[in-house]
Tab-separated table of C-alpha atoms in Angstrom:
chain	number	residue	atom	x	y	z
Z	1	MET	CA	-6.140	13.803	32.987
Z	2	ALA	CA	-7.596	15.868	30.256
Z	3	LYS	CA	-9.619	13.933	27.692
Z	4	VAL	CA	-9.444	14.408	23.863
Z	5	LEU	CA	-12.939	13.430	21.913
Z	6	VAL	CA	-14.011	13.549	18.354
Z	7	VAL	CA	-17.338	13.664	17.462
Z	8	THR	CA	-16.860	12.387	14.250
Z	9	SER	CA	-19.288	10.269	11.248
Z	10	GLY	CA	-18.205	10.795	7.704
Z	11	LYS	CA	-21.740	11.497	6.156
Z	12	GLY	CA	-23.393	14.821	7.000
Z	13	GLY	CA	-26.488	16.106	8.493
Z	14	VAL	CA	-26.202	12.678	10.651
Z	15	GLY	CA	-25.932	14.683	14.289
Z	16	LYS	CA	-22.225	15.679	15.031
Z	17	THR	CA	-22.819	19.379	16.034
Z	18	THR	CA	-26.090	18.478	17.850
Z	19	SER	CA	-24.583	15.560	19.810
Z	20	THR	CA	-21.296	17.782	20.462
Z	21	ALA	CA	-23.508	20.249	21.954
Z	22	ALA	CA	-25.668	17.991	24.034
Z	23	LEU	CA	-23.113	15.591	25.185
Z	24	GLY	CA	-20.502	19.116	25.914
Z	25	ALA	CA	-23.548	20.469	28.282
Z	26	ALA	CA	-24.177	17.079	29.993
Z	27	LEU	CA	-20.424	16.604	31.248
Z	28	ALA	CA	-20.431	20.071	32.183
Z	29	SER	CA	-23.364	19.617	34.136
Z	30	ALA	CA	-22.051	17.080	35.932
Z	31	GLY	CA	-19.004	18.809	37.022
Z	32	LYS	CA	-16.408	18.751	34.188
Z	33	ASN	CA	-14.650	21.594	32.353
Z	34	VAL	CA	-15.466	21.045	29.261
Z	35	VAL	CA	-14.481	23.325	25.818
Z	36	LEU	CA	-16.112	22.244	22.718
Z	37	ILE	CA	-14.043	23.037	19.079
Z	38	ASP	CA	-15.735	23.591	15.814
Z	39	PHE	CA	-13.080	22.097	12.931
Z	40	ASP	CA	-15.705	22.759	10.372
Z	41	VAL	CA	-14.209	26.405	8.863
Z	42	GLY	CA	-16.203	27.486	6.131
Z	43	LEU	CA	-19.369	26.176	7.332
Z	44	ARG	CA	-19.384	26.732	11.649
Z	45	ASN	CA	-22.557	25.770	13.081
Z	46	LEU	CA	-21.645	24.645	16.643
Z	47	ASP	CA	-21.820	28.906	17.964
Z	48	LEU	CA	-25.293	28.674	16.487
Z	49	VAL	CA	-26.459	25.448	18.168
Z	50	MET	CA	-25.054	26.736	21.356
Z	51	GLY	CA	-26.940	30.067	20.898
Z	52	ALA	CA	-23.040	31.692	21.039
Z	53	GLU	CA	-23.611	32.960	17.324
Z	54	ARG	CA	-23.167	36.889	18.143
Z	55	ARG	CA	-20.729	36.429	21.040
Z	56	VAL	CA	-17.779	35.380	18.470
Z	57	VAL	CA	-15.127	36.952	18.168
Z	58	TYR	CA	-11.916	35.898	17.484
Z	59	ASP	CA	-12.028	31.776	15.903
Z	60	LEU	CA	-9.530	28.757	16.087
Z	61	ILE	CA	-7.876	29.982	12.669
Z	62	ASN	CA	-6.892	33.017	14.643
Z	63	VAL	CA	-5.703	31.522	17.166
Z	64	VAL	CA	-3.799	28.733	15.320
Z	65	GLN	CA	-2.162	31.967	13.164
Z	66	GLY	CA	-1.138	33.629	16.430
Z	67	ASP	CA	-3.264	36.758	15.741
Z	68	ALA	CA	-5.440	35.991	18.679
Z	69	LYS	CA	-4.756	34.471	22.338
Z	70	LEU	CA	-6.510	31.053	22.938
Z	71	VAL	CA	-8.116	33.043	26.092
Z	72	GLN	CA	-9.442	35.798	24.134
Z	73	ALA	CA	-10.949	33.450	21.602
Z	74	LEU	CA	-12.961	31.199	24.156
Z	75	ILE	CA	-16.589	31.649	24.775
Z	76	ARG	CA	-18.034	30.777	28.080
Z	77	ASP	CA	-21.603	29.037	28.216
Z	78	LYS	CA	-24.078	31.660	29.645
Z	79	ARG	CA	-25.912	28.607	31.439
Z	80	LEU	CA	-22.924	26.194	32.855
Z	81	PRO	CA	-19.643	28.312	33.482
Z	82	SER	CA	-17.410	25.140	33.515
Z	83	LEU	CA	-18.457	25.063	29.309
Z	84	SER	CA	-16.672	26.841	26.609
Z	85	LEU	CA	-16.638	27.435	23.268
Z	86	LEU	CA	-13.962	27.226	20.595
Z	87	PRO	CA	-15.985	28.797	17.003
Z	88	ALA	CA	-14.441	27.512	13.768
Z	89	SER	CA	-13.410	30.512	11.450
Z	90	GLN	CA	-16.395	31.250	8.749
Z	91	THR	CA	-14.710	33.188	6.083
Z	92	ARG	CA	-11.313	31.863	6.103
Z	93	ASP	CA	-9.898	28.801	4.154
Z	94	LYS	CA	-9.797	25.020	5.940
Z	95	ASP	CA	-6.043	25.136	4.873
Z	96	ALA	CA	-5.147	28.033	7.229
Z	97	LEU	CA	-5.281	25.194	9.983
Z	98	THR	CA	-2.097	23.473	10.183
Z	99	ASP	CA	-1.032	20.215	11.838
Z	100	GLU	CA	1.286	21.621	14.121
Z	101	GLY	CA	-1.063	25.266	14.901
Z	102	VAL	CA	-4.157	22.496	16.189
Z	103	ALA	CA	-1.453	20.342	18.174
Z	104	ASN	CA	-0.379	22.973	19.952
Z	105	VAL	CA	-4.238	24.577	20.632
Z	106	ILE	CA	-5.196	21.025	21.647
Z	107	GLY	CA	-1.970	20.619	24.146
Z	108	GLU	CA	-2.867	24.246	25.776
Z	109	LEU	CA	-6.637	23.440	25.807
Z	110	LYS	CA	-5.599	19.554	27.563
Z	111	GLU	CA	-4.110	21.528	30.524
Z	112	LYS	CA	-7.261	23.969	31.134
Z	113	PHE	CA	-10.113	21.569	30.864
Z	114	ASP	CA	-10.871	17.691	31.612
Z	115	TRP	CA	-12.745	17.096	28.028
Z	116	VAL	CA	-11.898	18.762	24.705
Z	117	ILE	CA	-14.311	17.971	22.257
Z	118	CYS	CA	-13.518	18.233	18.675
Z	119	ASP	CA	-16.990	18.771	16.728
Z	120	SER	CA	-15.839	17.048	12.896
Z	121	PRO	CA	-17.104	18.596	9.833
Z	122	ALA	CA	-18.367	15.311	7.406
Z	123	GLY	CA	-16.027	13.755	5.203
Z	124	ILE	CA	-12.626	12.354	5.374
Z	125	GLU	CA	-10.653	15.361	3.857
Z	126	ARG	CA	-8.744	17.901	6.120
Z	127	GLY	CA	-10.661	19.045	8.475
Z	128	ALA	CA	-11.986	15.531	9.202
Z	129	THR	CA	-8.440	14.010	9.782
Z	130	LEU	CA	-7.371	17.029	11.519
Z	131	ALA	CA	-10.253	16.829	14.242
Z	132	MET	CA	-9.964	12.781	15.377
Z	133	ARG	CA	-5.263	13.435	14.640
Z	134	HIS	CA	-5.110	13.959	18.755
Z	135	ALA	CA	-8.229	11.997	19.981
Z	136	ASP	CA	-7.922	9.847	22.622
Z	137	VAL	CA	-12.053	8.879	22.445
Z	138	ALA	CA	-13.929	8.942	19.734
Z	139	ILE	CA	-17.934	8.916	19.076
Z	140	ILE	CA	-19.143	7.829	15.729
Z	141	VAL	CA	-22.780	9.131	15.050
Z	142	THR	CA	-24.814	6.990	13.012
Z	143	ASN	CA	-28.291	6.891	11.910
Z	144	PRO	CA	-29.732	3.648	11.225
Z	145	GLU	CA	-29.517	3.791	7.462
Z	146	VAL	CA	-26.964	2.531	4.693
Z	147	SER	CA	-25.417	5.025	3.450
Z	148	SER	CA	-24.464	6.748	7.380
Z	149	VAL	CA	-23.172	3.368	7.989
Z	150	ARG	CA	-21.303	2.966	5.196
Z	151	ASP	CA	-19.651	5.965	5.838
Z	152	SER	CA	-19.157	5.393	9.787
Z	153	ASP	CA	-17.285	2.032	8.641
Z	154	ARG	CA	-14.758	4.614	6.852
Z	155	ILE	CA	-14.437	6.532	9.535
Z	156	ILE	CA	-13.499	3.940	11.814
Z	157	GLY	CA	-10.868	2.822	9.232
Z	158	LEU	CA	-9.187	6.492	9.496
Z	159	LEU	CA	-9.528	6.095	13.235
Z	160	ASP	CA	-7.397	3.315	12.680
Z	161	SER	CA	-4.958	4.291	10.595
Z	162	LYS	CA	-4.459	8.254	10.636
Z	163	THR	CA	-4.798	9.398	13.916
Z	164	GLU	CA	-1.626	10.368	16.393
Z	165	LYS	CA	-2.531	7.065	18.724
Z	166	ALA	CA	-2.665	4.794	15.618
Z	167	GLU	CA	0.816	5.847	14.466
Z	168	LYS	CA	1.819	5.288	17.765
Z	169	GLY	CA	0.376	2.096	17.920
Z	170	GLU	CA	-2.261	2.609	20.133
Z	171	ARG	CA	-6.011	2.486	20.073
Z	172	VAL	CA	-8.592	5.233	19.963
Z	173	GLU	CA	-11.170	4.257	21.888
Z	174	LYS	CA	-14.624	4.064	19.709
Z	175	HIS	CA	-17.686	4.073	20.684
Z	176	LEU	CA	-20.939	4.302	18.448
Z	177	LEU	CA	-23.744	6.780	19.024
Z	178	LEU	CA	-27.221	6.041	16.995
Z	179	THR	CA	-29.272	9.144	16.465
Z	180	ARG	CA	-32.617	9.454	14.936
Z	181	PHE	CA	-33.602	5.935	15.855
Z	182	ASP	CA	-37.445	5.570	15.298
Z	183	ALA	CA	-38.585	2.311	17.592
Z	184	VAL	CA	-41.664	1.859	15.659
Z	185	ARG	CA	-40.158	1.788	12.153
Z	186	ALA	CA	-37.471	-0.627	13.305
Z	187	GLY	CA	-39.930	-2.848	15.018
Z	188	ARG	CA	-41.430	-2.940	11.854
Z	189	GLY	CA	-38.699	-4.091	9.907
Z	190	GLU	CA	-38.772	-0.621	7.699
Z	191	MET	CA	-34.940	0.596	9.752
Z	192	LEU	CA	-32.225	-1.208	10.515
Z	193	ASN	CA	-32.482	-1.998	13.960
Z	194	VAL	CA	-29.143	-1.636	16.904
Z	195	ASP	CA	-28.254	-5.044	16.712
Z	196	ASP	CA	-27.933	-4.835	12.968
Z	197	VAL	CA	-25.761	-1.580	13.040
Z	198	LEU	CA	-23.663	-3.205	15.360
Z	199	GLU	CA	-23.039	-6.480	13.935
Z	200	ILE	CA	-21.586	-4.681	11.251
Z	201	LEU	CA	-19.915	-2.100	12.708
Z	202	SER	CA	-18.773	-4.028	16.026
Z	203	ILE	CA	-18.021	-1.091	18.057
Z	204	PRO	CA	-19.128	-0.562	21.272
Z	205	LEU	CA	-22.347	1.193	21.561
Z	206	ILE	CA	-22.652	4.207	23.778
Z	207	GLY	CA	-26.048	5.518	23.855
Z	208	ILE	CA	-29.099	5.134	21.292
Z	209	ILE	CA	-30.941	8.908	21.212
Z	210	PRO	CA	-34.317	8.214	19.726
Z	211	GLU	CA	-35.770	10.354	16.753
Z	212	SER	CA	-37.560	13.103	18.610
Z	213	THR	CA	-39.147	16.873	17.761
Z	214	GLU	CA	-37.316	18.269	20.793
Z	215	VAL	CA	-33.952	17.899	18.685
Z	216	LEU	CA	-34.882	20.523	16.179
Z	217	ARG	CA	-36.754	22.733	19.090
Z	218	ALA	CA	-33.723	22.591	21.308
Z	219	SER	CA	-31.385	23.586	17.941
Z	220	ASN	CA	-34.254	26.710	17.300
Z	221	LEU	CA	-33.787	28.073	20.773
Z	222	GLY	CA	-29.845	27.683	20.518
Z	223	SER	CA	-29.784	25.813	23.610
Z	224	PRO	CA	-28.363	22.034	23.841
Z	225	VAL	CA	-30.851	19.325	24.046
Z	226	THR	CA	-29.737	18.683	27.270
Z	227	LEU	CA	-30.294	21.928	28.456
Z	228	SER	CA	-33.740	23.110	26.707
Z	229	ASN	CA	-35.696	20.219	28.146
Z	230	PRO	CA	-33.589	17.416	30.303
Z	231	VAL	CA	-36.226	15.156	31.123
Z	232	SER	CA	-37.183	14.822	27.478
Z	233	PRO	CA	-36.299	11.256	25.682
Z	234	PRO	CA	-33.072	12.364	23.570
Z	235	ALA	CA	-32.047	14.309	26.313
Z	236	ARG	CA	-31.877	11.993	28.799
Z	237	ALA	CA	-29.865	9.419	26.720
Z	238	TYR	CA	-27.401	12.219	26.435
Z	239	PHE	CA	-26.975	11.908	29.875
Z	240	ASP	CA	-26.311	8.410	29.949
Z	241	ALA	CA	-23.593	8.472	27.148
Z	242	ALA	CA	-22.280	11.492	28.894
Z	243	LYS	CA	-21.739	8.746	31.890
Z	244	ARG	CA	-20.886	6.375	30.202
Z	245	LEU	CA	-18.108	8.570	28.665
Z	246	ASN	CA	-16.928	9.221	32.040
Z	247	GLY	CA	-16.585	5.568	32.830
Z	248	GLU	CA	-19.899	4.539	34.458
Z	249	THR	CA	-21.325	1.362	33.520
Z	250	LEU	CA	-25.057	1.912	32.474
Z	251	GLU	CA	-27.065	-0.922	30.347
Z	252	VAL	CA	-28.023	1.296	26.905
Z	253	ALA	CA	-31.671	0.750	26.953
Z	254	VAL	CA	-33.379	0.401	23.482
Z	255	PRO	CA	-36.085	2.420	23.301
Z	256	ASN	CA	-39.070	0.816	23.385
Z	257	ASP	CA	-41.372	-0.276	20.697
Z	258	ARG	CA	-44.529	2.265	21.766
Z	259	ARG	CA	-47.369	0.724	19.574
Z	260	GLY	CA	-50.689	0.072	21.453
Z	261	LEU	CA	-51.882	-3.781	21.663
Z	262	PHE	CA	-53.434	-3.027	18.206
Z	263	GLY	CA	-50.462	-2.487	16.457
Z	264	LYS	CA	-48.802	-5.447	18.140
Z	265	LEU	CA	-51.327	-7.700	17.516
Z	266	PHE	CA	-51.227	-6.710	13.677
Z	267	GLY	CA	-47.598	-5.443	13.437
Z	268	ARG	CA	-46.144	-8.823	14.258
Z	269	ARG	CA	-47.254	-10.678	11.319
Z	270	ALA	CA	-44.623	-9.221	9.155
Z	271	ALA	CA	-41.776	-11.496	10.711
G	1	MET	CA	-61.896	-10.504	2.912
G	2	ARG	CA	-61.262	-7.068	2.253
G	3	LEU	CA	-61.774	-6.199	5.802
G	4	ILE	CA	-58.656	-8.691	6.373
G	5	ASN	CA	-56.930	-6.941	4.162
G	6	PHE	CA	-57.078	-3.834	5.396
G	7	PHE	CA	-55.938	-4.960	8.557
G	8	ARG	CA	-53.317	-7.182	7.392
G	9	ARG	CA	-52.163	-4.436	5.092
G	10	PRO	CA	-49.341	-2.747	7.320
G	11	SER	CA	-48.102	-6.496	8.443
G	12	THR	CA	-47.443	-7.815	4.622
G	13	ALA	CA	-45.414	-4.462	3.717
G	14	PRO	CA	-42.520	-6.118	2.987
G	15	SER	CA	-39.617	-5.370	5.410
G	16	THR	CA	-37.012	-3.853	3.488
G	17	ALA	CA	-34.521	-3.301	6.963
G	18	PRO	CA	-32.936	-7.047	6.034
G	19	VAL	CA	-32.288	-6.336	2.691
G	20	ALA	CA	-30.479	-3.063	3.963
G	21	ARG	CA	-28.614	-5.112	6.176
G	22	GLU	CA	-27.343	-7.860	3.581
G	23	ARG	CA	-26.370	-4.794	0.847
G	24	LEU	CA	-24.414	-3.416	3.800
G	25	GLN	CA	-22.577	-6.793	5.170
G	26	ILE	CA	-21.830	-7.737	1.192
G	27	LEU	CA	-20.742	-4.358	0.509
G	28	LEU	CA	-18.744	-3.396	3.418
G	29	ALA	CA	-16.646	-6.813	3.461
G	30	HIS	CA	-15.674	-5.986	0.010
G	31	GLU	CA	-14.551	-2.334	0.797
G	32	ARG	CA	-12.556	-3.551	3.921
G	33	ALA	CA	-11.103	-6.081	1.480
G	34	VAL	CA	-9.907	-3.531	-0.872
G	35	ALA	CA	-8.639	-0.527	2.012
G	36	GLY	CA	-6.496	-3.893	3.369
G	37	LYS	CA	-4.976	-4.558	0.481
G	38	SER	CA	-3.640	-1.118	-0.439
G	39	ASP	CA	-2.437	-1.092	2.820
G	40	LEU	CA	-0.509	-4.492	2.624
G	41	ILE	CA	1.041	-3.149	-1.238
G	42	ALA	CA	2.152	-0.072	0.849
G	43	ILE	CA	3.638	-2.102	3.418
G	44	LEU	CA	5.440	-4.382	0.880
G	45	GLN	CA	6.544	-1.421	-1.328
G	46	GLU	CA	8.432	0.141	1.714
G	47	GLU	CA	9.982	-3.138	2.814
G	48	ILE	CA	10.873	-4.214	-0.738
G	49	MET	CA	12.420	-0.762	-1.156
G	50	ALA	CA	14.665	-0.806	2.255
G	51	VAL	CA	16.329	-4.256	1.089
G	52	ILE	CA	17.213	-3.031	-2.886
G	53	ALA	CA	18.282	0.425	-1.541
G	54	LYS	CA	20.711	-1.489	0.498
G	55	HIS	CA	22.126	-2.371	-2.984
G	56	PHE	CA	21.243	0.292	-5.331
G	57	PRO	CA	20.120	4.126	-5.327
G	58	VAL	CA	16.561	4.053	-6.009
G	59	GLU	CA	13.677	6.129	-5.836
G	60	GLN	CA	10.477	5.424	-4.235
G	61	GLU	CA	8.680	5.853	-7.593
G	62	ALA	CA	10.527	2.829	-9.289
G	63	ILE	CA	9.496	0.074	-7.126
G	64	LYS	CA	5.882	-0.615	-8.231
G	65	VAL	CA	4.023	-2.993	-6.438
G	66	ASN	CA	0.697	-4.737	-7.785
G	67	MET	CA	-1.336	-7.662	-6.738
G	68	GLU	CA	-4.161	-8.838	-8.600
G	69	ARG	CA	-6.434	-11.489	-6.516
G	70	GLY	CA	-7.954	-14.390	-8.603
G	71	GLU	CA	-10.288	-17.040	-7.043
G	72	VAL	CA	-7.758	-19.939	-7.254
G	73	VAL	CA	-4.059	-17.681	-7.129
G	74	SER	CA	-3.218	-14.117	-6.628
G	75	THR	CA	-0.509	-12.905	-8.217
G	76	LEU	CA	2.213	-10.430	-7.040
G	77	GLU	CA	4.092	-8.445	-9.513
G	78	VAL	CA	6.647	-5.941	-8.408
G	79	GLU	CA	8.585	-4.156	-10.761
G	80	VAL	CA	11.856	-2.435	-9.604
G	81	ASP	CA	13.677	0.238	-12.038
G	82	ILE	CA	17.483	0.414	-11.574
G	83	PRO	CA	19.586	3.114	-12.337
G	84	THR	CA	22.252	2.764	-14.626
G	85	PRO	CA	25.236	3.005	-12.723
G	86	MET	CA	27.085	6.244	-12.340
G	87	CYS	CA	25.388	8.237	-15.367
G	88	PRO	CA	22.036	7.488	-16.270
G	89	ASN	CA	21.730	9.961	-19.070
G	90	PHE	CA	24.660	8.565	-20.765
G	91	PRO	CA	24.461	5.723	-23.138
G	92	LEU	CA	26.552	2.200	-21.511
G	93	PRO	CA	27.748	-0.138	-23.996
G	94	LYS	CA	25.016	-3.569	-22.977
G	95	LYS	CA	27.914	-5.522	-21.600
G	96	SER	CA	28.326	-3.206	-19.046
G	97	VAL	CA	24.580	-2.487	-18.539
G	98	ARG	CA	24.136	-6.255	-17.909
G	99	ALA	CA	27.172	-6.421	-15.683
G	100	ALA	CA	25.784	-3.584	-13.987
G	101	PRO	CA	28.442	-2.693	-11.524
G	102	PRO	CA	27.616	-1.046	-7.890
G	103	PRO	CA	29.615	2.414	-8.537
G	104	ALA	CA	32.642	1.034	-6.475
G	105	ASP	CA	33.206	-2.041	-8.776
G	106	ASP	CA	33.516	0.641	-11.884
G	107	GLU	CA	37.065	0.221	-12.517
G	108	GLN	CA	37.343	-3.693	-12.301
G	109	SER	CA	34.799	-4.138	-14.950
G	110	SER	CA	36.658	-1.776	-17.125
G	111	GLU	CA	39.330	-3.699	-17.319
G	112	SER	CA	37.289	-6.420	-17.819
G	113	ASP	CA	35.972	-5.103	-21.024
G	114	ASP	CA	38.872	-4.130	-22.513
G	115	GLU	CA	39.838	-7.819	-22.621
G	116	GLN	CA	36.520	-8.339	-24.008
G	117	SER	CA	36.864	-5.722	-27.374
G	118	SER	CA	38.640	-2.512	-27.962
G	119	GLU	CA	35.658	-1.011	-29.064
G	120	THR	CA	33.992	-1.225	-25.740
G	121	ALA	CA	37.111	-0.114	-24.430
G	122	GLU	CA	37.457	2.843	-25.839
G	123	GLU	CA	33.410	3.936	-25.159
G	124	ASP	CA	34.526	3.236	-21.141
G	125	VAL	CA	37.301	5.374	-21.717
G	126	ALA	CA	34.677	8.128	-23.246
G	127	ARG	CA	32.785	7.703	-20.206
G	128	THR	CA	35.156	8.036	-17.267
G	129	GLY	CA	36.576	10.871	-19.753
G	130	THR	CA	33.287	12.571	-19.130
G	131	GLU	CA	32.685	12.205	-15.718
G	132	GLY	CA	35.948	13.259	-14.761
């Protein structure tokens, strides 16, 4: 049974596209058939992060409007044959996306894939609500920072009211993905810690992605971090999150505060 | 003394995360209440509309629901504009407006007006004439 997953956040720049690419590649390398849909019409970037920017011929809007067939628009990943991408349009207006057209595309993709992952644009406007509309599962990407947490709270409210599931009286399964987490700074009381964010948003945690230079390196190369360096800490965290998405129960490890003895002796006095 | 300060500097820097946490908790408690409130009002508006629509033809916009939360007492204000029967553009005598008869009862109310004053009766006749 295919599942529709929306990767959303409200706030921009918290790592939705990075996480979509990394989780998609992790699920695909675990043998699942995965398609990633970029809903950020006019500001597409998933193609770039996936390294497929020169292979885009048709896009989501072409398919919605019937100018191209779905198979013509899908780009199959060169590294992982079970991973495909449906890019957003870079030139068209987001109003060209119709509710019915999106429903048809997602319906068709559900027949061919195990996971349909929708990369939501930032904000709470039409693009974001369309991306979450048909979701069974939602990942709310959040940075340990006040504006991101506030916007995530708003998005959680929308997931509970504006989705197809919510309108039928059902619930979208919601998971928190905490990204750009810096254990040292959280340990020093400079950054919200994991428990703070969990207590405020009160949704289950699916993973903690540590702040890492590997993430930028991966996007420079046009490769999901789970493919460019699968043993790096962020990649491991994404692989574990993907396993949890597939129903495995794995304890979420809070990244270690890796200060030396000196730092611990003098740093803890703050509390 | 200075040497001790040098070592203590990182630890004495005030930690800001608890402030962030507290600000968020207060803000989100407020924002969630506001979001919940507007939902409640939308539901009330819809249900009040359904009840009134059984008896009068009303538009969705004709019902205004407002809630004010006070510390001790909250007030719910409901304002409903009901269209004047039959012909909203035609000025009706006050008496018939007060009676506010549903369309089916119109003839009956005209009869009772007849008995009261000839002037009102004439207007009622004129009104029926215009409509017919």
